[in-house]
Coordinates of C-alpha atoms and ligand atoms in Angstrom, one line a residue:
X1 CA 27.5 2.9 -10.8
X2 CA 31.0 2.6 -11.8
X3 CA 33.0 2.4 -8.9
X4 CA 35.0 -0.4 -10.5
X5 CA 37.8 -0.6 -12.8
X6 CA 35.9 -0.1 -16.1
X7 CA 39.0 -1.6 -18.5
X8 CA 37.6 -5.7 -17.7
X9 CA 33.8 -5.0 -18.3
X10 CA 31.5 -7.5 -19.4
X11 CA 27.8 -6.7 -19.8
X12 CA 25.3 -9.2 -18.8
X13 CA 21.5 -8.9 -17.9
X14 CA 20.2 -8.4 -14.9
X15 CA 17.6 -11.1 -15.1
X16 CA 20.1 -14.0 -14.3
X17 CA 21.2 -12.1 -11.5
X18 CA 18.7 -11.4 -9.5
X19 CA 17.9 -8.8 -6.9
X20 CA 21.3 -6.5 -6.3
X21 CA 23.5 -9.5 -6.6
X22 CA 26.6 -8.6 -8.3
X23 CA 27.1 -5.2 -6.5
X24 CA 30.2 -4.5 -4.8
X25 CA 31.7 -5.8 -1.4
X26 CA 32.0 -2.4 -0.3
X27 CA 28.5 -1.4 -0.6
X28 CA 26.4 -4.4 0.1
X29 CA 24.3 -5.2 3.0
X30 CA 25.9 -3.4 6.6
X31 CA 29.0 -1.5 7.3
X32 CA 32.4 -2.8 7.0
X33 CA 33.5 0.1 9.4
X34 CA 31.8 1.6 12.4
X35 CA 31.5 4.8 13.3
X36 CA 30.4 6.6 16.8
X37 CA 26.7 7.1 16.0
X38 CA 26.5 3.5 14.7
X39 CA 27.9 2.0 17.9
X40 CA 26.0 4.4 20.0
X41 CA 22.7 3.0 18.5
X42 CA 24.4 -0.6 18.7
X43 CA 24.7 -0.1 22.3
X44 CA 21.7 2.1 23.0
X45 CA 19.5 -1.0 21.1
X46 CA 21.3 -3.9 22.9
X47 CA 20.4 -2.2 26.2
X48 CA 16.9 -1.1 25.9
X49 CA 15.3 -3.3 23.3
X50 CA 15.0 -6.1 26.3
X51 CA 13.9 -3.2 28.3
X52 CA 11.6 -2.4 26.4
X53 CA 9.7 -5.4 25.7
X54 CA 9.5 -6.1 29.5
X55 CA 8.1 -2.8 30.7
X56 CA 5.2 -3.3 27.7
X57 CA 4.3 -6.8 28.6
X58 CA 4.8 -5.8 32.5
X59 CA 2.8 -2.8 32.4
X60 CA -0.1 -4.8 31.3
X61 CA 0.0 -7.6 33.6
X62 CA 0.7 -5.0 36.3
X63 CA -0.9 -1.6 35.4
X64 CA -3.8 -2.7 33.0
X65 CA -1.5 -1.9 29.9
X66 CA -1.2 2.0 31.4
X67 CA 2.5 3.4 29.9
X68 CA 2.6 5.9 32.4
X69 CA 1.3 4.2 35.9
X70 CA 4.6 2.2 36.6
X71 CA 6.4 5.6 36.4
X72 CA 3.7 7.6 38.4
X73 CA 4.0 4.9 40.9
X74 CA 7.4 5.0 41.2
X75 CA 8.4 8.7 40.7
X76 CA 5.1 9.0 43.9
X77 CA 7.1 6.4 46.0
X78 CA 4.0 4.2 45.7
X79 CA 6.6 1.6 44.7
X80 CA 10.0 0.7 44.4
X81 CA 11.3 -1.4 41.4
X82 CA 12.0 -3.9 43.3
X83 CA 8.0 -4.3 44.0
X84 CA 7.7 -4.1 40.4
X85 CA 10.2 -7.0 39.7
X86 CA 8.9 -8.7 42.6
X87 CA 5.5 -9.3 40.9
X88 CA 6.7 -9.9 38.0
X89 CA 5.9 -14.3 37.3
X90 CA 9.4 -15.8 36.9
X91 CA 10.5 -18.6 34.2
X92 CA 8.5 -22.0 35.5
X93 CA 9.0 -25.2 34.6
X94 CA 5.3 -25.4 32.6
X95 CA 6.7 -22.4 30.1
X96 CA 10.3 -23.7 29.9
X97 CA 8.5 -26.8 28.0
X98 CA 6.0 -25.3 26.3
X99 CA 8.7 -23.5 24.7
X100 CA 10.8 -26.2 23.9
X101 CA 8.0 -28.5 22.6
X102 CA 7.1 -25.5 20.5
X103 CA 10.5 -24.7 19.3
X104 CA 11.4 -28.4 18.3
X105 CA 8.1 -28.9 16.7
X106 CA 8.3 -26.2 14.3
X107 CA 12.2 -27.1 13.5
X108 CA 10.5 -30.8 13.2
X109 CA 8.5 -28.8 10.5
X110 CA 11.3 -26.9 8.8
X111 CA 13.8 -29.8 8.3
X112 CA 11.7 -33.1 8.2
X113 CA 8.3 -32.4 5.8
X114 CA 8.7 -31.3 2.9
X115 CA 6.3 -28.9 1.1
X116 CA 3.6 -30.7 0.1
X117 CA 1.4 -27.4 -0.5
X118 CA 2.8 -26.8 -3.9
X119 CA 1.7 -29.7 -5.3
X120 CA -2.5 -29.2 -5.1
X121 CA -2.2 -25.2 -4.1
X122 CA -2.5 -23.6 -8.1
X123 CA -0.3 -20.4 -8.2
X124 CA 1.5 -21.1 -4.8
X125 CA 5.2 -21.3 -5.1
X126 CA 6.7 -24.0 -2.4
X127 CA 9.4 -26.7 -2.5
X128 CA 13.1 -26.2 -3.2
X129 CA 13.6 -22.6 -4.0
X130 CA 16.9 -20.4 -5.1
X131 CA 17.4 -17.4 -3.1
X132 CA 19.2 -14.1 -4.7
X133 CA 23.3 -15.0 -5.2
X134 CA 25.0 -13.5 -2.0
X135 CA 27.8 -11.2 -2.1
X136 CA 30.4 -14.2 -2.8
X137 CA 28.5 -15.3 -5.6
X138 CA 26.6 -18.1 -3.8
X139 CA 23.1 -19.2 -4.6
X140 CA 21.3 -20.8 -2.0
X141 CA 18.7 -23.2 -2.0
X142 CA 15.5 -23.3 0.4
X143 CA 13.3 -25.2 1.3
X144 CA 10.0 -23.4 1.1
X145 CA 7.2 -25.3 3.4
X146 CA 6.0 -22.4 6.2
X147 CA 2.5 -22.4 5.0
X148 CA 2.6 -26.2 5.2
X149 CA 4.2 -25.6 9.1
X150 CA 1.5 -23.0 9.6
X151 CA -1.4 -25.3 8.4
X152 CA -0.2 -28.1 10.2
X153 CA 0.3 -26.5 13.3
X154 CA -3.1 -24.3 13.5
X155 CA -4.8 -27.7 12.2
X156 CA -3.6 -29.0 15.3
X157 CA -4.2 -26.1 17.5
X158 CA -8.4 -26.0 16.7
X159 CA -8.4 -29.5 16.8
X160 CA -7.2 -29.9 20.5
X161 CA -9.6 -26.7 21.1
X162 CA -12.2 -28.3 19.6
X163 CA -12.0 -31.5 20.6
X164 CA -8.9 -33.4 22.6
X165 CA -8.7 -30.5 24.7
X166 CA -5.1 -31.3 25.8
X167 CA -4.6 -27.7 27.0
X168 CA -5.9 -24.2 27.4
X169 CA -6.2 -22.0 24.1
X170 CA -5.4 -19.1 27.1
X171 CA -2.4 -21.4 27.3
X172 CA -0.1 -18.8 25.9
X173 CA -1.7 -15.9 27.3
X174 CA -1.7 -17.5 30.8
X175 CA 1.8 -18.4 30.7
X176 CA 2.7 -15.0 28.7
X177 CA 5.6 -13.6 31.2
X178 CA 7.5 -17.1 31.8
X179 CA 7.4 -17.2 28.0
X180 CA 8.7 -14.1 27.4
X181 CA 12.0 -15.6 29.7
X182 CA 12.4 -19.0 27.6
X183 CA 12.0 -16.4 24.1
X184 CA 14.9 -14.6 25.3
X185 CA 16.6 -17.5 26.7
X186 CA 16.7 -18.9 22.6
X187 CA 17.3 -15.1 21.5
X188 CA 20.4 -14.7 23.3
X189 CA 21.5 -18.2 22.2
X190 CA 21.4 -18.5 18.9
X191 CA 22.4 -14.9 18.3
X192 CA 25.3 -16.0 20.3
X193 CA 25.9 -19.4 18.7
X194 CA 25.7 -17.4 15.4
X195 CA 28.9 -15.2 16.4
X196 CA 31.0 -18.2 17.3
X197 CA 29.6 -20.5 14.5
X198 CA 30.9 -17.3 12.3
X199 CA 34.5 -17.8 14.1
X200 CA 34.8 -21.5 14.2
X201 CA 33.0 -23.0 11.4
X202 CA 31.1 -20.3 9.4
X203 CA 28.8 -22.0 6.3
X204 CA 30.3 -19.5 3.6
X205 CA 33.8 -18.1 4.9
X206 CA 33.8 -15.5 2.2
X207 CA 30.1 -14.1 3.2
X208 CA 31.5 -13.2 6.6
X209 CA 31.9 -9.3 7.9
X210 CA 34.2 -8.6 10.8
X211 CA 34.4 -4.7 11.5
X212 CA 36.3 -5.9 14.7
X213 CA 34.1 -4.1 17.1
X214 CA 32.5 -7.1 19.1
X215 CA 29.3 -5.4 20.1
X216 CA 28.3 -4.7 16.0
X217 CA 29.4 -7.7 15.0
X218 CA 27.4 -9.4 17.5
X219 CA 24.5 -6.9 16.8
X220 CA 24.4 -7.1 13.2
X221 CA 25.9 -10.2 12.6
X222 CA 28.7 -11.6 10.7
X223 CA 27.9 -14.4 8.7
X224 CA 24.8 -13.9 5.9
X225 CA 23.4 -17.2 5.9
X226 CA 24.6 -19.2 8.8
X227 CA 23.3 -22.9 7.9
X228 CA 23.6 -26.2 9.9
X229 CA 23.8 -28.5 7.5
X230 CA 22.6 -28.2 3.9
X231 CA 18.9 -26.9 5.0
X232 CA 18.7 -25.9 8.6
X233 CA 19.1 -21.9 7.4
X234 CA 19.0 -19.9 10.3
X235 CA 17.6 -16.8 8.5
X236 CA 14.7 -18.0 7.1
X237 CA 13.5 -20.4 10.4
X238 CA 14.1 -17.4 13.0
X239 CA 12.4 -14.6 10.7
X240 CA 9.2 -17.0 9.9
X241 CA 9.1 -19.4 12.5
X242 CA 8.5 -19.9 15.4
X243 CA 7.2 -15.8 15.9
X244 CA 5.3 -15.5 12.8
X245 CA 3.8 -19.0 12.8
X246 CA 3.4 -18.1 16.6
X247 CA 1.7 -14.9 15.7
X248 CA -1.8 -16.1 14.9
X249 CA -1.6 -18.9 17.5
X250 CA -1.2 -15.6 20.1
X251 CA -4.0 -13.8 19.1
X252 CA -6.3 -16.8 19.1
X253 CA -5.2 -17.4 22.7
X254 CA -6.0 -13.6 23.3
X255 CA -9.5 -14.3 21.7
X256 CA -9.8 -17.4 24.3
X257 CA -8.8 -15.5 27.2
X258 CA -11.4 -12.8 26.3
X259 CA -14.1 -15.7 26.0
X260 CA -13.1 -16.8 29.3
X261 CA -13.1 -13.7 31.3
X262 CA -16.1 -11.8 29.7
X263 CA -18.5 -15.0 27.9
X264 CA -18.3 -13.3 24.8
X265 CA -15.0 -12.2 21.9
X266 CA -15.2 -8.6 21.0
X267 CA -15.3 -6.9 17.1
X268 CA -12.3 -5.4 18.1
X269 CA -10.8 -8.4 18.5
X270 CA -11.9 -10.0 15.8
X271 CA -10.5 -7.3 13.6
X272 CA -7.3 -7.9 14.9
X273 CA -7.2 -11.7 14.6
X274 CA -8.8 -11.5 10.9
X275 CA -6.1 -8.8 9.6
X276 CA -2.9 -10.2 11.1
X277 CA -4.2 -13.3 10.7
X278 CA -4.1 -12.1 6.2
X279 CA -0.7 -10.8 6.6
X280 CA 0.7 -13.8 8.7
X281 CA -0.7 -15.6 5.7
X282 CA 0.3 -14.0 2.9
X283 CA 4.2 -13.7 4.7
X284 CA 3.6 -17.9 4.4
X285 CA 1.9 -17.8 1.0
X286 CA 4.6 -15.3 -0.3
X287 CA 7.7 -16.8 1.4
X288 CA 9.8 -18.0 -2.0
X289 CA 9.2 -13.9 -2.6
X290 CA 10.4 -12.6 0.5
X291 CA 13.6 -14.8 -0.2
X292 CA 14.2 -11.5 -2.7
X293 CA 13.6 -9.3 0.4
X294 CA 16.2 -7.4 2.0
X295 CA 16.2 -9.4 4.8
X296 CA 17.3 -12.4 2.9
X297 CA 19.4 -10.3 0.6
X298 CA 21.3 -8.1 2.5
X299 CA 21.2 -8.8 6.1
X300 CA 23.5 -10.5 8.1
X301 CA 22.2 -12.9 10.8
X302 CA 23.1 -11.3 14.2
X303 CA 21.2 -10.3 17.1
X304 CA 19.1 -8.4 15.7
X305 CA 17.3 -11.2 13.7
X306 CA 18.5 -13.6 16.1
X307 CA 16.7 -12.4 19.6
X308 CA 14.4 -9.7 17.2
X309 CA 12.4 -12.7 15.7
X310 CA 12.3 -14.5 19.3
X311 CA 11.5 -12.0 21.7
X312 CA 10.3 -8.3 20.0
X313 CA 8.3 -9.9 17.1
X314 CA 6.3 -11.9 19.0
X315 CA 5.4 -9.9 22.1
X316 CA 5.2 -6.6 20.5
X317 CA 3.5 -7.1 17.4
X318 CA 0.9 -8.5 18.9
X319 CA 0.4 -5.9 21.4
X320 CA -3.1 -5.2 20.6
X321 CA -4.5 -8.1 21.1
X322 CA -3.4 -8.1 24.5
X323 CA -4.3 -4.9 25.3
X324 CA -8.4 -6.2 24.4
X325 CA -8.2 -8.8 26.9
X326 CA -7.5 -6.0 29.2
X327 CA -9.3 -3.6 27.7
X328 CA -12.4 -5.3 25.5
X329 CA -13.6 -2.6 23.3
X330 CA -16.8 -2.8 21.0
X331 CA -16.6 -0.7 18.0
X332 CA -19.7 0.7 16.6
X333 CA -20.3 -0.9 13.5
X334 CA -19.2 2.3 11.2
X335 CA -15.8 2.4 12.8
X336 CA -15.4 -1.5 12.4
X337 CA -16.6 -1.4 8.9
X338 CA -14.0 1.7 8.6
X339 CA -10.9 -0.2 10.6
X340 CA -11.6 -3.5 8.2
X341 CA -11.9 -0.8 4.8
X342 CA -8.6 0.6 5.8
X343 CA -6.6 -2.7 6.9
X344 CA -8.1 -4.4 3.9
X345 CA -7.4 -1.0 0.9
X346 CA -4.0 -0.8 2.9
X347 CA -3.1 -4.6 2.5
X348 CA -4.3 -4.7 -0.9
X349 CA -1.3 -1.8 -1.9
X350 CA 1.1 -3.8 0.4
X351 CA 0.5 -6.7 -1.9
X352 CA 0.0 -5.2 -5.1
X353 CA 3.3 -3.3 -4.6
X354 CA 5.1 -6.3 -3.9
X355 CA 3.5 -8.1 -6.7
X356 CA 4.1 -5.8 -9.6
X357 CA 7.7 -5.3 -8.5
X358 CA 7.6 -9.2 -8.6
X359 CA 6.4 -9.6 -11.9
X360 CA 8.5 -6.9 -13.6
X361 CA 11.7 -8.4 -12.3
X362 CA 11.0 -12.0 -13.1
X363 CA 9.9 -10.9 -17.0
X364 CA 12.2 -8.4 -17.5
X365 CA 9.3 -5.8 -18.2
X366 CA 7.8 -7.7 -20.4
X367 CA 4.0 -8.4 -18.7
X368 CA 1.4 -6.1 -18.4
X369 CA 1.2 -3.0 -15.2
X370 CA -2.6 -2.0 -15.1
X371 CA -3.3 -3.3 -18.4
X372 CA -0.5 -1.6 -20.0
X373 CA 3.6 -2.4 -21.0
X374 CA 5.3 -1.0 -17.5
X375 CA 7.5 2.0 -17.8
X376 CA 10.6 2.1 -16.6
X377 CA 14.5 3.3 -16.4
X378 CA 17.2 1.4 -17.9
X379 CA 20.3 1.4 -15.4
X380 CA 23.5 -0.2 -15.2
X381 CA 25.5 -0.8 -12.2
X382 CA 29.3 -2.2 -12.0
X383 CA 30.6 -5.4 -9.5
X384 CA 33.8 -5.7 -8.0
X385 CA 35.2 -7.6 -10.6
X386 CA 34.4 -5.0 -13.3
X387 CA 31.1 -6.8 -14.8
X388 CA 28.6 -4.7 -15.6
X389 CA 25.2 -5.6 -15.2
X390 CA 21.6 -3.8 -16.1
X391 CA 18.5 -3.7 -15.1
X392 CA 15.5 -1.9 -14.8
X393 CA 13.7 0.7 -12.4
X394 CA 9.8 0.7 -13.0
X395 CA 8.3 3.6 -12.9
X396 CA 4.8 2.5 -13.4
X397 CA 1.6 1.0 -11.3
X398 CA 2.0 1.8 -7.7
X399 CA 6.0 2.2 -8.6
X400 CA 5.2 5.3 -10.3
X401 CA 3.1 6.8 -7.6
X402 CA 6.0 6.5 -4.9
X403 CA 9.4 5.0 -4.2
X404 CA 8.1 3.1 -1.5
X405 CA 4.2 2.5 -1.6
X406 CA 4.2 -0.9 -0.5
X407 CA 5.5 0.4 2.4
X408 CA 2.7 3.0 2.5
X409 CA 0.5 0.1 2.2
X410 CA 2.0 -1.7 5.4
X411 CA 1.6 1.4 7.5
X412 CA -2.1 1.6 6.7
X413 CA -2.4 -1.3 7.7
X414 CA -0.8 -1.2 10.9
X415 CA -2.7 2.0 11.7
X416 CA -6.0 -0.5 11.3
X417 CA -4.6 -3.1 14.1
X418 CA -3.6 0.0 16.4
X419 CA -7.2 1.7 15.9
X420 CA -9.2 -1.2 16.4
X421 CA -8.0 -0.4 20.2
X422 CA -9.8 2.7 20.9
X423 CA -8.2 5.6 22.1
X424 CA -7.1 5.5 26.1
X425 CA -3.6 4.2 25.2
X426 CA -1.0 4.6 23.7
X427 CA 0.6 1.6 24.5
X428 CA -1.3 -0.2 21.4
X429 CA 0.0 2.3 19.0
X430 CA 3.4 1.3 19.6
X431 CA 3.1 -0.6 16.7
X432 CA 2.5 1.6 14.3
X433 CA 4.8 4.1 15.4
X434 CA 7.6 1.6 15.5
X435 CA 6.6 0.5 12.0
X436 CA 6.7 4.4 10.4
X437 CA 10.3 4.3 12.3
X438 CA 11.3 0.9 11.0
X439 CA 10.5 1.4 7.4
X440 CA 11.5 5.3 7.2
X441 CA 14.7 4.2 8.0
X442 CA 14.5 0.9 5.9
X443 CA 13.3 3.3 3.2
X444 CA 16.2 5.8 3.7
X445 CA 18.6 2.5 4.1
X446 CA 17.5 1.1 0.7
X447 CA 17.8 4.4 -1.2
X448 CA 21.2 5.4 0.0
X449 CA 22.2 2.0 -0.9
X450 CA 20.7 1.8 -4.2
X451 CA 22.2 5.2 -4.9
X452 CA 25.8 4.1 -4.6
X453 CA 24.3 1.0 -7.0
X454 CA 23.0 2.8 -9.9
X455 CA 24.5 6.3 -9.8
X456 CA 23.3 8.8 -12.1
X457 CA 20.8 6.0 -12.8
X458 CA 19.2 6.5 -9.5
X459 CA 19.1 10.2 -9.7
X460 CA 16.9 9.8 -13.2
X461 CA 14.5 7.3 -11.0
X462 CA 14.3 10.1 -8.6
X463 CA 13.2 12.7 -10.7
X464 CA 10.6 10.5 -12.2
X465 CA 9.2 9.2 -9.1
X466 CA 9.9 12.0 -6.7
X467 CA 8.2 11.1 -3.4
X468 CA 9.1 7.9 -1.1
X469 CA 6.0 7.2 0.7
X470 CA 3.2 9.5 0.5
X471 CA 3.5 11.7 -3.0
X472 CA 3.2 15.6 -2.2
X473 CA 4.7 15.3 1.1
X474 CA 7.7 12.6 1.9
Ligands
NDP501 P1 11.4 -3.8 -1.4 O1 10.6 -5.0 -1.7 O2 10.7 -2.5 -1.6 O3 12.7 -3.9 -2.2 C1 13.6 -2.8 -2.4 C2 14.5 -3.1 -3.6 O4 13.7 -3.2 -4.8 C3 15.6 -2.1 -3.9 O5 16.7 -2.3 -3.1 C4 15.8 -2.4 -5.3 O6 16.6 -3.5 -5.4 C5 14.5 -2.7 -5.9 N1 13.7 -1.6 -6.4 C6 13.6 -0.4 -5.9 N2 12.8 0.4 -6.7 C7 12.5 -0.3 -7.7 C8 11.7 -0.1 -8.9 N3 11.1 1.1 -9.1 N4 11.5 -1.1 -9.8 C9 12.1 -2.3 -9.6 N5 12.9 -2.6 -8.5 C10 13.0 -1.6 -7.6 O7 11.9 -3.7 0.1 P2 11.8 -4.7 1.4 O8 12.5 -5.9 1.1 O9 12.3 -3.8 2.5 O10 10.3 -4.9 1.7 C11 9.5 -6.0 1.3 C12 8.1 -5.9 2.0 O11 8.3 -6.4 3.3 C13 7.6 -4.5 2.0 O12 6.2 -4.5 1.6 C14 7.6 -4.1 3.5 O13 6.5 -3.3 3.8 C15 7.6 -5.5 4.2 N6 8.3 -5.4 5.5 C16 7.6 -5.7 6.6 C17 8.3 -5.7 7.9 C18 7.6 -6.0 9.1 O14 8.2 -6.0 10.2 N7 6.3 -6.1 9.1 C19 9.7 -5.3 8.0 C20 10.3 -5.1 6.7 C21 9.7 -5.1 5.5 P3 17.7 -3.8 -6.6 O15 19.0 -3.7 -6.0 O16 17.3 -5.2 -7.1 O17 17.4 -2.8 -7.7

């Protein structure tokens, strides 16, 4: 890409500057101007999402996780809405401090232990990490403990199970709807805290976007790593705790709740609990990586991180375990061996993906791809101050077979958590057909922004790799 004046050029590697940093203001992360469709969406999302998440956790408190009864019922005149809302448990005092001691223990967590994991884990990376360099040209540091946060804190959940028994493991389960209240209480907070922090006191002035329309700013943020203080970063605490850390600790309580009402904890469920419970893991084990994600890299910190790591993650990614205490379903043993061959072949590609990308970048190309030198395209791209930079496009390993795999990989995956349900719903497949939307349009996202990065560089990856996700077909 040379978008830039050319005349002041200075080449550097790419190695020093790692993952996109360097490319232009104009072109990095969201939109500097809004058009219709992008504010229709803006609007359309900050409506329904909330919506949405209420009618999926209502319908199966109220209608035994049916998509279709509440409508039924209401379009018949069984019921009015009001009924509906009516029935529906409001925020109680109980959930309102469960949340908050959950809350402040995990930012206990965050900002007072530091990562002790690295130090006796061989090959995990923890501690004080550098993230990419932002559009400003500032490298943050991180402190990289969430697998220490999710030991401690599951440690502690079996052990009062097990043994103190100072509450339910239904606990979250039982209180599930009041919960959902105090998770959008903190959504809507510090999504709104995050839009006046970006007015009054942002952490990095020149990492701020204003497009001056108050509902996309608010929606997509302005600032790119709000901070309080040197370490509290808002980015990495919402995306991986409390919902991730949260999202183990909600299928276990689903696993309780079926023990409770039916004396025994289904395959199904076991499935579920066993491959969300590896991905939940390896987001923790792999957290100094996903700093290089685009999350990290080109997201801004807005509602949509803000209230989507509160409220959606949590209550919709786990959807299927809470459709088996509903519904308990015991797979025959072929189609539990086949669920757990495709979560497991599926998470293997996620993680293989991730990893070779991983390696190439950090040695430049120089490592080994399935036993062989990688391939790959030299390109060059050009920052607003004229600097040109390289780097490198794989087009080996899982690279070569698609644009995307590891994407591929996480859709497989997601299929197994959805199938593990059976087939009378479609409310547990929600998942999987908001994940083939969510990283289409990541996927489409990342490509049109890479394009305007490499140029005629990008057009030569294309050729060589010519398939996003599945190759022969997309
Ligand atoms: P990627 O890890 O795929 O990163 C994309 C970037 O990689 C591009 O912008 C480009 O950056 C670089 N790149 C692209 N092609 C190549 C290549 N051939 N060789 C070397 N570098 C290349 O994307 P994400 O950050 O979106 O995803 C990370 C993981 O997180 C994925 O596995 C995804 O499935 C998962 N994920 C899960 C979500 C969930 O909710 N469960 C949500 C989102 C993601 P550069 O500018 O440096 O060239």
């Amino acid at each position: 890409m040379a978008a830039f004046p050319e005349g002041k050029s200075e080449e550097r590697k790419h190695m020093s500057i790692p993952n996109g940093s360097g490319a232009s203001q104009g072109q990095w992360g969201r939109a500097w101007e809004v058009d219709w469709f992008s504010l229709a969406s803006v609007l359309f999302l900050l409506t329904f999402s909330p919506l949405i998440v209420y009618y999926f956790i209502m319908s199966c408190d109220q209608y035994h996780c049916s998509l279709m009864d509440p409508i039924v019922d209401v379009l018949m005149g069984n019921s009015h809405l009001s009924d509906i809302w009516n029935k529906t448990p409001f925020l109680s005092w109980k959930a309102a401090n469960i949340y908050i001691c959950w809350v402040t223990f995990q930012v206990m967590l965050y900002i007072l232990v530091p990562d002790f994991c690295h130090k006796f884990l061989p090959g995990y990376v923890g501690g004080i990490q550098e993230g990419a360099v932002t559009p400003a040209g500032t490298v943050n540091k991180y402190e990289i403990n969430g697998l220490q946060a999710w030991i401690i804190t599951h440690a502690l959940w079996f052990v009062n199970a097990y043994y103190f028994h100072w509450f339910s493991p239904t606990i979250i389960f039982d209180n599930w709807i009041p919960l959902l209240w105090c998770a959008n209480i903190l959504g809507y907070a510090v999504s709104t805290f995050a839009m006046i922090k970006s007015y009054l006191f942002p952490s990095n002035p020149n990492d701020c976007k204003f497009t001056g329309n108050l509902f996309y700013d608010y929606m997509m943020g302005i600032e790119f790593n709000p901070r309080i203080g040197k370490w509290f970063d808002f980015k990495l605490f919402f995306n991986g705790r409390p919902g991730i850390v949260a999202w183990t600790l909600i299928n276990f309580s689903y696993a309780a709740k079926q023990q409770e009402l039916y004396g025994q904890v289904t395959n199904s469920m076991i499935l579920v609990n066993v491959l969300q419970g590896i991905y939940v893991l390896d987001f923790f084990w792999n957290e100094a990586w996903y700093l290089k994600t685009i999350d990290i890299c080109h997201d801004h910190f807005g509602w949509y991180l803000g209230w989507g790591d509160c409220v959606w993650l949590p209550y919709l990614y786990t959807l299927q375990g809470l459709y088996l205490v509903y519904h308990p379903v015991q797979l025959s043993t072929a189609n539990a061996v086949g669920i757990l061959l495709l979560g497991l072949v599926g998470y293997y590609i996620f993680r293989m993906t991730n990893h070779q990308k991983d390696l190439f970048r950090r040695t430049d190309g120089n490592c080994k791809i399935w036993g062989k030198k990688p391939q790959y395209i030299e390109c060059s791209y050009t920052s607003v101050d004229g600097t040109k930079y390289y780097s490198k496009l794989m087009i080996s390993g899982f690279w070569g077979v698609a644009r995307h795999f590891n994407y591929t990989g996480d859709l497989m995956g997601s299929l197994a958590y959805c199938l593990t349900c059976g087939f009378e719903h479609i409310l547990p497949y929600f998942y999987i057909i908001y994940m083939t939307i969510l990283l289409t349009h990541r996927c489409i996202r990342d490509e049109h922004r890479c394009s305007s990065k490499y140029g005629n560089d990008w057009k030569r990856y294309t050729t060589a790799v010519p398939y996003r996700l599945i190759p022969g077909v997309f």
